[in-house]
Amino acid sequence: ATMDYSRAKKGQVIAYALGNFGVTDPSECIMVGDRKFDAEGAAVCGIKSIGVLYGHGTYEELSASPFEALFEKPEDVVEYLK
C-alpha cells in the first residue's frame, strides 16, 4: 500500500490504528514514542505514553513532552510494561 498522507497529525494516525485493531478502550493502550509528536498524539487519543531515548528525539525534547516516563534502553521499557 502507498501512503496518501490523509492523516497528517500523529493523533489521526493513532486513532486510525486504534480503529483498525478494534480497540474500544484506549486506556488499555500505551504509546511508545521517540518524539514529542508521539506523546501529543497519544494525549489527543486518551492514551498514556512513554518516551524512549534511543530513537530520534533528544532528552530535552522528550522531557518537555507529556510522556509519563522516559527510558534509555529497550530492556527498561519491557520491565516497565510487565
Tab-separated table of C-alpha atoms in Angstrom:
chain	number	residue	atom	x	y	z
A	1	ALA	CA	0.000	0.000	0.000
A	2	THR	CA	1.168	3.510	-0.670
A	3	MET	CA	0.925	6.382	1.766
A	4	ASP	CA	-1.623	9.032	0.878
A	5	TYR	CA	-0.815	11.370	3.781
A	6	SER	CA	-4.520	11.829	4.565
A	7	ARG	CA	-3.667	11.539	8.262
A	8	ALA	CA	-1.112	14.313	8.704
A	9	LYS	CA	-1.201	14.567	12.506
A	10	LYS	CA	0.024	11.862	14.890
A	11	GLY	CA	-3.318	11.798	16.716
A	12	GLN	CA	-5.053	10.979	13.429
A	13	VAL	CA	-2.598	8.153	12.772
A	14	ILE	CA	-3.099	6.729	16.271
A	15	ALA	CA	-6.899	6.974	16.033
A	16	TYR	CA	-6.773	5.189	12.661
A	17	ALA	CA	-4.617	2.402	14.114
A	18	LEU	CA	-6.911	2.001	17.130
A	19	GLY	CA	-9.893	1.689	14.819
A	20	ASN	CA	-8.165	-0.869	12.607
A	21	PHE	CA	-7.297	-3.002	15.621
A	22	GLY	CA	-10.790	-2.706	17.090
A	23	VAL	CA	-9.618	-1.005	20.278
A	24	THR	CA	-12.652	0.098	22.249
A	25	ASP	CA	-10.868	1.212	25.429
A	26	PRO	CA	-7.830	3.412	24.687
A	27	SER	CA	-6.956	3.453	28.400
A	28	GLU	CA	-5.711	-0.119	27.922
A	29	CYS	CA	-3.107	1.077	25.410
A	30	ILE	CA	0.246	2.786	25.758
A	31	MET	CA	2.164	4.664	23.093
A	32	VAL	CA	5.909	4.120	22.978
A	33	GLY	CA	7.461	7.047	21.172
A	34	ASP	CA	10.693	8.829	20.428
A	35	ARG	CA	9.398	12.303	19.501
A	36	LYS	CA	7.157	14.870	21.169
A	37	PHE	CA	4.547	14.299	18.460
A	38	ASP	CA	4.042	10.751	19.761
A	39	ALA	CA	3.197	11.977	23.265
A	40	GLU	CA	0.983	14.754	21.941
A	41	GLY	CA	-0.886	12.389	19.599
A	42	ALA	CA	-1.388	9.846	22.362
A	43	ALA	CA	-2.786	12.533	24.666
A	44	VAL	CA	-5.300	13.605	21.997
A	45	CYS	CA	-6.484	9.990	21.796
A	46	GLY	CA	-6.640	9.428	25.566
A	47	ILE	CA	-3.687	7.058	25.614
A	48	LYS	CA	-0.785	7.012	28.069
A	49	SER	CA	2.659	7.361	26.545
A	50	ILE	CA	6.254	6.630	27.419
A	51	GLY	CA	9.296	8.046	25.693
A	52	VAL	CA	12.395	6.207	24.546
A	53	LEU	CA	15.733	7.976	24.384
A	54	TYR	CA	17.227	5.522	21.881
A	55	GLY	CA	15.225	6.981	18.982
A	56	HIS	CA	15.287	10.288	17.135
A	57	GLY	CA	14.254	12.752	19.847
A	58	THR	CA	16.627	14.386	22.305
A	59	TYR	CA	16.331	14.234	26.070
A	60	GLU	CA	15.392	17.923	26.083
A	61	GLU	CA	12.536	17.356	23.619
A	62	LEU	CA	11.181	14.258	25.332
A	63	SER	CA	11.464	15.580	28.877
A	64	ALA	CA	9.432	18.654	27.874
A	65	SER	CA	6.702	16.422	26.382
A	66	PRO	CA	3.756	14.805	28.179
A	67	PHE	CA	5.316	11.325	28.431
A	68	GLU	CA	4.609	9.584	31.723
A	69	ALA	CA	8.149	8.156	31.818
A	70	LEU	CA	11.376	8.099	29.778
A	71	PHE	CA	13.649	5.130	29.162
A	72	GLU	CA	17.188	4.780	27.848
A	73	LYS	CA	17.133	1.080	26.874
A	74	PRO	CA	14.569	-1.314	25.386
A	75	GLU	CA	15.023	-3.637	28.372
A	76	ASP	CA	13.820	-0.851	30.660
A	77	VAL	CA	10.644	-0.479	28.610
A	78	VAL	CA	9.988	-4.219	28.810
A	79	GLU	CA	10.481	-4.173	32.582
A	80	TYR	CA	8.166	-1.158	32.963
A	81	LEU	CA	5.400	-2.824	30.947
A	82	LYS	CA	5.433	-6.062	32.980
